[in-house]
PDB file of C-alpha atoms in Angstrom:
ATOM      1  CA  UNK A   1       8.836  53.297  28.006  1.00  0.00           C
ATOM      2  CA  UNK A   2       8.131  51.670  24.762  1.00  0.00           C
ATOM      3  CA  UNK A   3       6.240  48.730  26.517  1.00  0.00           C
ATOM      4  CA  UNK A   4       4.161  51.026  28.583  1.00  0.00           C
ATOM      5  CA  UNK A   5       2.841  53.787  25.815  1.00  0.00           C
ATOM      6  CA  UNK A   6       1.920  50.389  23.534  1.00  0.00           C
ATOM      7  CA  UNK A   7      -0.327  49.203  26.411  1.00  0.00           C
ATOM      8  CA  UNK A   8      -1.315  52.609  26.927  1.00  0.00           C
ATOM      9  CA  UNK A   9      -2.387  53.296  23.753  1.00  0.00           C
ATOM     10  CA  UNK A  10      -3.740  49.597  22.820  1.00  0.00           C
ATOM     11  CA  UNK A  11      -5.058  48.720  26.438  1.00  0.00           C
ATOM     12  CA  UNK A  12      -3.146  45.586  26.407  1.00  0.00           C
ATOM     13  CA  UNK A  13      -2.452  44.327  29.192  1.00  0.00           C
ATOM     14  CA  UNK A  14      -1.179  40.864  28.599  1.00  0.00           C
ATOM     15  CA  UNK A  15       0.581  38.198  30.927  1.00  0.00           C
ATOM     16  CA  UNK A  16       2.896  38.028  27.657  1.00  0.00           C
ATOM     17  CA  UNK A  17       3.422  41.856  27.859  1.00  0.00           C
ATOM     18  CA  UNK A  18       4.247  42.180  31.399  1.00  0.00           C
ATOM     19  CA  UNK A  19       6.639  38.804  31.022  1.00  0.00           C
ATOM     20  CA  UNK A  20       8.518  41.112  27.866  1.00  0.00           C
ATOM     21  CA  UNK A  21       8.349  43.714  30.216  1.00  0.00           C
ATOM     22  CA  UNK A  22      10.272  41.941  33.339  1.00  0.00           C
ATOM     23  CA  UNK A  23      13.362  40.260  30.747  1.00  0.00           C
ATOM     24  CA  UNK A  24      14.039  43.900  29.444  1.00  0.00           C
ATOM     25  CA  UNK A  25      14.221  44.918  33.132  1.00  0.00           C
ATOM     26  CA  UNK A  26      16.164  41.806  33.981  1.00  0.00           C
ATOM     27  CA  UNK A  27      18.505  42.321  30.877  1.00  0.00           C
ATOM     28  CA  UNK A  28      19.526  45.725  31.781  1.00  0.00           C
ATOM     29  CA  UNK A  29      19.879  44.984  35.572  1.00  0.00           C
ATOM     30  CA  UNK A  30      17.409  46.859  37.436  1.00  0.00           C
ATOM     31  CA  UNK A  31      16.522  44.253  39.242  1.00  0.00           C
ATOM     32  CA  UNK A  32      14.246  46.353  41.393  1.00  0.00           C
ATOM     33  CA  UNK A  33      11.905  47.135  38.679  1.00  0.00           C
ATOM     34  CA  UNK A  34      11.952  43.936  37.428  1.00  0.00           C
ATOM     35  CA  UNK A  35      11.003  42.440  40.844  1.00  0.00           C
ATOM     36  CA  UNK A  36       8.040  44.802  40.934  1.00  0.00           C
ATOM     37  CA  UNK A  37       6.670  44.419  36.946  1.00  0.00           C
ATOM     38  CA  UNK A  38       6.591  40.259  37.540  1.00  0.00           C
ATOM     39  CA  UNK A  39       4.620  40.736  40.653  1.00  0.00           C
ATOM     40  CA  UNK A  40       1.428  41.140  38.378  1.00  0.00           C
ATOM     41  CA  UNK A  41       2.324  38.012  36.607  1.00  0.00           C
ATOM     42  CA  UNK A  42       0.282  35.064  36.336  1.00  0.00           C
ATOM     43  CA  UNK A  43       1.039  33.217  39.475  1.00  0.00           C
ATOM     44  CA  UNK A  44      -0.728  29.927  37.841  1.00  0.00           C
ATOM     45  CA  UNK A  45       1.032  30.142  34.825  1.00  0.00           C
ATOM     46  CA  UNK A  46       4.572  28.545  33.795  1.00  0.00           C
ATOM     47  CA  UNK A  47       6.051  30.679  31.855  1.00  0.00           C
ATOM     48  CA  UNK A  48       5.415  33.368  34.179  1.00  0.00           C
ATOM     49  CA  UNK A  49       6.844  31.568  36.892  1.00  0.00           C
ATOM     50  CA  UNK A  50       9.922  30.866  35.212  1.00  0.00           C
ATOM     51  CA  UNK A  51      10.467  34.460  34.554  1.00  0.00           C
ATOM     52  CA  UNK A  52       9.598  35.162  37.938  1.00  0.00           C
ATOM     53  CA  UNK A  53      12.166  32.330  39.281  1.00  0.00           C
ATOM     54  CA  UNK A  54      14.531  34.357  36.861  1.00  0.00           C
ATOM     55  CA  UNK A  55      14.566  37.251  38.152  1.00  0.00           C
ATOM     56  CA  UNK A  56      15.011  35.876  42.298  1.00  0.00           C
ATOM     57  CA  UNK A  57      18.009  34.241  40.965  1.00  0.00           C
ATOM     58  CA  UNK A  58      19.511  37.425  39.585  1.00  0.00           C
ATOM     59  CA  UNK A  59      19.006  39.573  42.954  1.00  0.00           C
ATOM     60  CA  UNK A  60      20.288  35.677  44.384  1.00  0.00           C
ATOM     61  CA  UNK A  61      17.492  35.327  45.892  1.00  0.00           C
ATOM     62  CA  UNK A  62      17.904  31.914  46.257  1.00  0.00           C
ATOM     63  CA  UNK A  63      15.051  30.713  48.808  1.00  0.00           C
ATOM     64  CA  UNK A  64      13.108  32.446  46.006  1.00  0.00           C
ATOM     65  CA  UNK A  65      14.205  31.360  43.812  1.00  0.00           C
ATOM     66  CA  UNK A  66      13.915  27.379  45.274  1.00  0.00           C
ATOM     67  CA  UNK A  67      10.043  28.000  46.383  1.00  0.00           C
ATOM     68  CA  UNK A  68       8.609  29.233  42.527  1.00  0.00           C
ATOM     69  CA  UNK A  69      10.331  26.425  40.625  1.00  0.00           C
ATOM     70  CA  UNK A  70       8.828  24.431  42.716  1.00  0.00           C
ATOM     71  CA  UNK A  71       5.661  25.530  41.758  1.00  0.00           C
ATOM     72  CA  UNK A  72       6.238  25.445  38.539  1.00  0.00           C
ATOM     73  CA  UNK A  73       7.152  21.323  38.961  1.00  0.00           C
ATOM     74  CA  UNK A  74       4.100  21.222  41.110  1.00  0.00           C
ATOM     75  CA  UNK A  75       1.865  22.769  38.044  1.00  0.00           C
ATOM     76  CA  UNK A  76       3.333  20.976  35.194  1.00  0.00           C
ATOM     77  CA  UNK A  77       5.311  17.947  36.877  1.00  0.00           C
ATOM     78  CA  UNK A  78       7.545  16.866  33.475  1.00  0.00           C
ATOM     79  CA  UNK A  79       8.569  20.562  32.688  1.00  0.00           C
ATOM     80  CA  UNK A  80      12.047  19.616  32.353  1.00  0.00           C
ATOM     81  CA  UNK A  81      13.885  23.715  32.044  1.00  0.00           C
ATOM     82  CA  UNK A  82      12.374  23.708  35.369  1.00  0.00           C
ATOM     83  CA  UNK A  83      13.982  20.834  36.800  1.00  0.00           C
ATOM     84  CA  UNK A  84      17.224  21.759  35.868  1.00  0.00           C
ATOM     85  CA  UNK A  85      17.093  25.507  36.722  1.00  0.00           C
ATOM     86  CA  UNK A  86      16.229  23.917  40.208  1.00  0.00           C
ATOM     87  CA  UNK A  87      19.138  21.304  40.313  1.00  0.00           C
ATOM     88  CA  UNK A  88      21.333  24.042  39.010  1.00  0.00           C
ATOM     89  CA  UNK A  89      20.670  26.299  42.018  1.00  0.00           C
ATOM     90  CA  UNK A  90      20.715  23.611  44.578  1.00  0.00           C
ATOM     91  CA  UNK A  91      23.982  22.451  43.160  1.00  0.00           C
ATOM     92  CA  UNK A  92      25.241  26.042  43.352  1.00  0.00           C
ATOM     93  CA  UNK A  93      24.144  26.308  47.061  1.00  0.00           C
ATOM     94  CA  UNK A  94      25.733  22.979  48.045  1.00  0.00           C
ATOM     95  CA  UNK A  95      22.380  21.569  48.934  1.00  0.00           C
ATOM     96  CA  UNK A  96      23.719  18.074  48.296  1.00  0.00           C
ATOM     97  CA  UNK A  97      20.558  16.359  49.841  1.00  0.00           C
ATOM     98  CA  UNK A  98      17.842  17.993  47.877  1.00  0.00           C
ATOM     99  CA  UNK A  99      20.315  17.842  44.576  1.00  0.00           C
ATOM    100  CA  UNK A 100      18.101  15.923  41.972  1.00  0.00           C
ATOM    101  CA  UNK A 101      15.315  15.215  44.450  1.00  0.00           C
ATOM    102  CA  UNK A 102      12.534  17.116  41.859  1.00  0.00           C
ATOM    103  CA  UNK A 103      14.074  14.253  39.066  1.00  0.00           C
ATOM    104  CA  UNK A 104      13.358  11.322  41.956  1.00  0.00           C
ATOM    105  CA  UNK A 105      10.009  12.686  42.392  1.00  0.00           C
ATOM    106  CA  UNK A 106       8.482  12.579  38.546  1.00  0.00           C
ATOM    107  CA  UNK A 107      10.841   9.634  38.022  1.00  0.00           C
ATOM    108  CA  UNK A 108       8.837   7.525  40.776  1.00  0.00           C
ATOM    109  CA  UNK A 109       5.981   7.496  38.811  1.00  0.00           C
ATOM    110  CA  UNK A 110       7.010   7.162  35.438  1.00  0.00           C
ATOM    111  CA  UNK A 111      10.344   5.636  35.448  1.00  0.00           C
ATOM    112  CA  UNK A 112      10.231   5.782  31.813  1.00  0.00           C
ATOM    113  CA  UNK A 113      10.343   9.230  30.758  1.00  0.00           C
ATOM    114  CA  UNK A 114      13.231   9.382  28.140  1.00  0.00           C
ATOM    115  CA  UNK A 115      13.758  12.854  28.150  1.00  0.00           C
ATOM    116  CA  UNK A 116      13.509  13.480  31.859  1.00  0.00           C
ATOM    117  CA  UNK A 117      15.965  10.348  32.739  1.00  0.00           C
ATOM    118  CA  UNK A 118      18.038  11.872  30.209  1.00  0.00           C
ATOM    119  CA  UNK A 119      18.083  15.548  31.711  1.00  0.00           C
ATOM    120  CA  UNK A 120      18.523  13.444  34.864  1.00  0.00           C
ATOM    121  CA  UNK A 121      21.913  12.076  33.974  1.00  0.00           C
ATOM    122  CA  UNK A 122      23.161  14.957  32.495  1.00  0.00           C
ATOM    123  CA  UNK A 123      22.857  16.831  35.391  1.00  0.00           C
ATOM    124  CA  UNK A 124      25.182  13.707  36.948  1.00  0.00           C
ATOM    125  CA  UNK A 125      27.557  14.548  34.159  1.00  0.00           C
ATOM    126  CA  UNK A 126      27.895  18.250  34.758  1.00  0.00           C
ATOM    127  CA  UNK A 127      28.397  17.745  38.546  1.00  0.00           C
ATOM    128  CA  UNK A 128      30.635  15.253  37.406  1.00  0.00           C
ATOM    129  CA  UNK A 129      29.321  12.591  39.627  1.00  0.00           C
ATOM    130  CA  UNK A 130      30.085   9.971  37.062  1.00  0.00           C
ATOM    131  CA  UNK A 131      29.460   6.593  39.351  1.00  0.00           C
ATOM    132  CA  UNK A 132      26.205   7.954  40.691  1.00  0.00           C
ATOM    133  CA  UNK A 133      25.582   8.562  36.422  1.00  0.00           C
ATOM    134  CA  UNK A 134      26.405   5.107  35.805  1.00  0.00           C
ATOM    135  CA  UNK A 135      24.267   3.512  38.760  1.00  0.00           C
ATOM    136  CA  UNK A 136      21.354   5.792  37.230  1.00  0.00           C
ATOM    137  CA  UNK A 137      22.091   4.301  33.532  1.00  0.00           C
ATOM    138  CA  UNK A 138      22.295   0.960  34.746  1.00  0.00           C
ATOM    139  CA  UNK A 139      18.863   0.982  36.695  1.00  0.00           C
ATOM    140  CA  UNK A 140      16.975   2.520  33.549  1.00  0.00           C
ATOM    141  CA  UNK A 141      13.863   0.459  32.358  1.00  0.00           C
ATOM    142  CA  UNK A 142      15.233  -2.175  29.922  1.00  0.00           C
ATOM    143  CA  UNK A 143      12.572  -0.580  27.441  1.00  0.00           C
ATOM    144  CA  UNK A 144      15.028   2.733  27.773  1.00  0.00           C
ATOM    145  CA  UNK A 145      18.576   1.202  28.043  1.00  0.00           C
ATOM    146  CA  UNK A 146      19.152   0.493  24.314  1.00  0.00           C
ATOM    147  CA  UNK A 147      17.697   3.689  22.683  1.00  0.00           C
ATOM    148  CA  UNK A 148      20.692   5.425  21.377  1.00  0.00           C
ATOM    149  CA  UNK A 149      20.388   8.134  23.545  1.00  0.00           C
ATOM    150  CA  UNK A 150      21.164   6.442  26.651  1.00  0.00           C
ATOM    151  CA  UNK A 151      23.492   4.316  24.876  1.00  0.00           C
ATOM    152  CA  UNK A 152      25.228   7.831  24.073  1.00  0.00           C
ATOM    153  CA  UNK A 153      25.166   9.337  27.738  1.00  0.00           C
ATOM    154  CA  UNK A 154      27.205   5.848  28.609  1.00  0.00           C
ATOM    155  CA  UNK A 155      29.503   6.669  25.633  1.00  0.00           C
ATOM    156  CA  UNK A 156      30.159  10.417  27.851  1.00  0.00           C
ATOM    157  CA  UNK A 157      30.111   8.571  31.143  1.00  0.00           C
ATOM    158  CA  UNK A 158      32.603   5.791  29.824  1.00  0.00           C
ATOM    159  CA  UNK A 159      34.750   8.078  28.650  1.00  0.00           C
ATOM    160  CA  UNK A 160      35.329  10.388  31.624  1.00  0.00           C
ATOM    161  CA  UNK A 161      35.808   7.233  33.798  1.00  0.00           C
ATOM    162  CA  UNK A 162      38.289   6.265  31.568  1.00  0.00           C
ATOM    163  CA  UNK A 163      37.358   3.227  30.672  1.00  0.00           C
ATOM    164  CA  UNK A 164      38.057   4.111  26.951  1.00  0.00           C
ATOM    165  CA  UNK A 165      36.764   0.374  25.044  1.00  0.00           C
ATOM    166  CA  UNK A 166      33.873   0.249  27.140  1.00  0.00           C
ATOM    167  CA  UNK A 167      32.829   3.537  25.659  1.00  0.00           C
ATOM    168  CA  UNK A 168      33.687   2.608  22.285  1.00  0.00           C
ATOM    169  CA  UNK A 169      31.459  -0.097  22.014  1.00  0.00           C
ATOM    170  CA  UNK A 170      28.888   1.845  23.465  1.00  0.00           C
ATOM    171  CA  UNK A 171      29.041   4.658  21.319  1.00  0.00           C
ATOM    172  CA  UNK A 172      29.407   2.029  18.005  1.00  0.00           C
ATOM    173  CA  UNK A 173      25.608   0.774  19.561  1.00  0.00           C
ATOM    174  CA  UNK A 174      24.772   3.900  18.966  1.00  0.00           C
ATOM    175  CA  UNK A 175      26.412   4.783  15.293  1.00  0.00           C
ATOM    176  CA  UNK A 176      24.660   1.541  13.920  1.00  0.00           C
ATOM    177  CA  UNK A 177      21.217   2.708  14.817  1.00  0.00           C
ATOM    178  CA  UNK A 178      21.631   5.934  13.658  1.00  0.00           C
ATOM    179  CA  UNK A 179      24.703   6.456  11.321  1.00  0.00           C
ATOM    180  CA  UNK A 180      23.513   9.931   9.689  1.00  0.00           C
ATOM    181  CA  UNK A 181      24.223  10.930  13.318  1.00  0.00           C
ATOM    182  CA  UNK A 182      26.721  14.050  13.681  1.00  0.00           C
ATOM    183  CA  UNK A 183      26.925  14.096  17.570  1.00  0.00           C
ATOM    184  CA  UNK A 184      28.006  10.336  16.979  1.00  0.00           C
ATOM    185  CA  UNK A 185      30.022  10.690  14.542  1.00  0.00           C
ATOM    186  CA  UNK A 186      31.550  13.904  15.865  1.00  0.00           C
ATOM    187  CA  UNK A 187      32.665  11.399  19.273  1.00  0.00           C
ATOM    188  CA  UNK A 188      33.209   8.614  17.566  1.00  0.00           C
ATOM    189  CA  UNK A 189      36.107  10.646  15.691  1.00  0.00           C
ATOM    190  CA  UNK A 190      37.500  12.434  19.320  1.00  0.00           C
ATOM    191  CA  UNK A 191      38.159   8.703  20.281  1.00  0.00           C
ATOM    192  CA  UNK A 192      40.130   8.057  17.072  1.00  0.00           C
ATOM    193  CA  UNK A 193      42.026  11.708  17.350  1.00  0.00           C
ATOM    194  CA  UNK A 194      43.158  10.464  20.477  1.00  0.00           C
ATOM    195  CA  UNK A 195      44.529   7.240  19.658  1.00  0.00           C
ATOM    196  CA  UNK A 196      46.050   8.859  16.665  1.00  0.00           C
ATOM    197  CA  UNK A 197      44.282   7.449  13.901  1.00  0.00           C
ATOM    198  CA  UNK A 198      43.797  10.376  11.498  1.00  0.00           C
ATOM    199  CA  UNK A 199      42.130   8.556   8.667  1.00  0.00           C
ATOM    200  CA  UNK A 200      39.725   7.224  10.457  1.00  0.00           C
ATOM    201  CA  UNK A 201      38.543  10.000  12.185  1.00  0.00           C
ATOM    202  CA  UNK A 202      38.835  12.341   8.962  1.00  0.00           C
ATOM    203  CA  UNK A 203      36.592   9.705   7.007  1.00  0.00           C
ATOM    204  CA  UNK A 204      34.005   9.985   9.907  1.00  0.00           C
ATOM    205  CA  UNK A 205      34.431  13.928  10.058  1.00  0.00           C
ATOM    206  CA  UNK A 206      34.202  14.466   6.592  1.00  0.00           C
ATOM    207  CA  UNK A 207      30.762  11.810   6.913  1.00  0.00           C
ATOM    208  CA  UNK A 208      29.377  14.471   9.385  1.00  0.00           C
ATOM    209  CA  UNK A 209      30.271  17.594   7.005  1.00  0.00           C
ATOM    210  CA  UNK A 210      27.933  16.033   4.244  1.00  0.00           C
ATOM    211  CA  UNK A 211      24.827  16.088   6.986  1.00  0.00           C
ATOM    212  CA  UNK A 212      26.003  19.322   8.645  1.00  0.00           C
ATOM    213  CA  UNK A 213      28.153  21.102   5.983  1.00  0.00           C
ATOM    214  CA  UNK A 214      28.940  24.235   8.535  1.00  0.00           C
ATOM    215  CA  UNK A 215      28.704  22.292  12.045  1.00  0.00           C
ATOM    216  CA  UNK A 216      31.297  25.007  13.889  1.00  0.00           C
ATOM    217  CA  UNK A 217      32.773  21.831  15.883  1.00  0.00           C
ATOM    218  CA  UNK A 218      33.119  19.445  13.017  1.00  0.00           C
ATOM    219  CA  UNK A 219      35.202  22.060  10.765  1.00  0.00           C
ATOM    220  CA  UNK A 220      37.254  22.699  14.733  1.00  0.00           C
ATOM    221  CA  UNK A 221      37.854  18.602  14.740  1.00  0.00           C
ATOM    222  CA  UNK A 222      38.686  18.564  10.857  1.00  0.00           C
ATOM    223  CA  UNK A 223      41.382  21.439  11.508  1.00  0.00           C
ATOM    224  CA  UNK A 224      42.614  19.492  14.835  1.00  0.00           C
ATOM    225  CA  UNK A 225      42.638  16.543  12.111  1.00  0.00           C
ATOM    226  CA  UNK A 226      44.883  18.402   9.526  1.00  0.00           C
ATOM    227  CA  UNK A 227      46.823  19.615  11.633  1.00  0.00           C
ATOM    228  CA  UNK A 228      48.587  16.572  12.865  1.00  0.00           C
ATOM    229  CA  UNK A 229      47.984  14.476   9.955  1.00  0.00           C
ATOM    230  CA  UNK A 230      47.727  17.266   6.964  1.00  0.00           C
ATOM    231  CA  UNK A 231      49.664  20.152   6.729  1.00  0.00           C
ATOM    232  CA  UNK A 232      48.389  21.203   2.996  1.00  0.00           C
ATOM    233  CA  UNK A 233      44.453  20.968   3.811  1.00  0.00           C
ATOM    234  CA  UNK A 234      44.683  22.660   7.399  1.00  0.00           C
ATOM    235  CA  UNK A 235      46.026  25.702   5.174  1.00  0.00           C
ATOM    236  CA  UNK A 236      43.503  25.651   3.031  1.00  0.00           C
ATOM    237  CA  UNK A 237      41.046  25.896   6.090  1.00  0.00           C
ATOM    238  CA  UNK A 238      43.211  28.309   8.296  1.00  0.00           C
ATOM    239  CA  UNK A 239      44.245  30.922   5.855  1.00  0.00           C
ATOM    240  CA  UNK A 240      46.074  33.155   8.065  1.00  0.00           C
ATOM    241  CA  UNK A 241      47.419  35.843   4.790  1.00  0.00           C
ATOM    242  CA  UNK A 242      43.575  34.664   3.359  1.00  0.00           C
ATOM    243  CA  UNK A 243      41.395  35.613   6.119  1.00  0.00           C
ATOM    244  CA  UNK A 244      42.727  37.905   8.741  1.00  0.00           C
ATOM    245  CA  UNK A 245      44.719  41.197   7.785  1.00  0.00           C
ATOM    246  CA  UNK A 246      45.976  44.360  10.555  1.00  0.00           C
ATOM    247  CA  UNK A 247      44.694  47.740  10.107  1.00  0.00           C
ATOM    248  CA  UNK A 248      44.850  50.671  12.301  1.00  0.00           C
ATOM    249  CA  UNK A 249      41.657  52.169  13.544  1.00  0.00           C
ATOM    250  CA  UNK A 250      42.253  56.098  13.326  1.00  0.00           C
ATOM    251  CA  UNK A 251      40.948  57.811  16.643  1.00  0.00           C
ATOM    252  CA  UNK A 252      38.264  59.933  16.069  1.00  0.00           C
TER     253      UNK A 252
END
């Protein structure tokens, strides 16, 4: 109602306002109204179409979701969120014939698109298609194969395939290129925890905390190391007596 009042008062009926109203209706699960509102959106605007696709997805109207996302890609072929959304729907619908097809359409024309190649490989990892993801990596143009983003993905895939030695070689190459990358430091520390090299894991995680002091993942792994190897430090970080208390909640 406040949006309608704003629209009536100002005469404003912008596409952004319609998207806002649509998303509010989606958030309260008034999907019939959301679809009616979304019908007023500019059908040549990629943001509008992504919004409309979201409405169709919420309604489990997957055919229209897919059709709308293809329209986004036709307008903006390098729109990575659209590719990811579309292939998520293909996977959920068990449409394996079309799974990743939008990426292939894009990468046939521009195989050196780093972010698109990365997105495709990440989708394969999520789908647990590790061998296929490795094949995608092996077919990358030479200018991409040594990029730290791709080397890191290689380390993730090889770890999932239980090939730790090759995974660590790839990860070490990542750290040589970007020694201050917290993602790489954390992943290296996880391997050291797995192999019970607690001192080196601790050193890596401390280096990560200097870069991002409040990174919750880093602190969680530090807690794991300290629980396994340093009870005193673990107690300091997870001081239950200091941070946790019990209170009675009185009924009104």
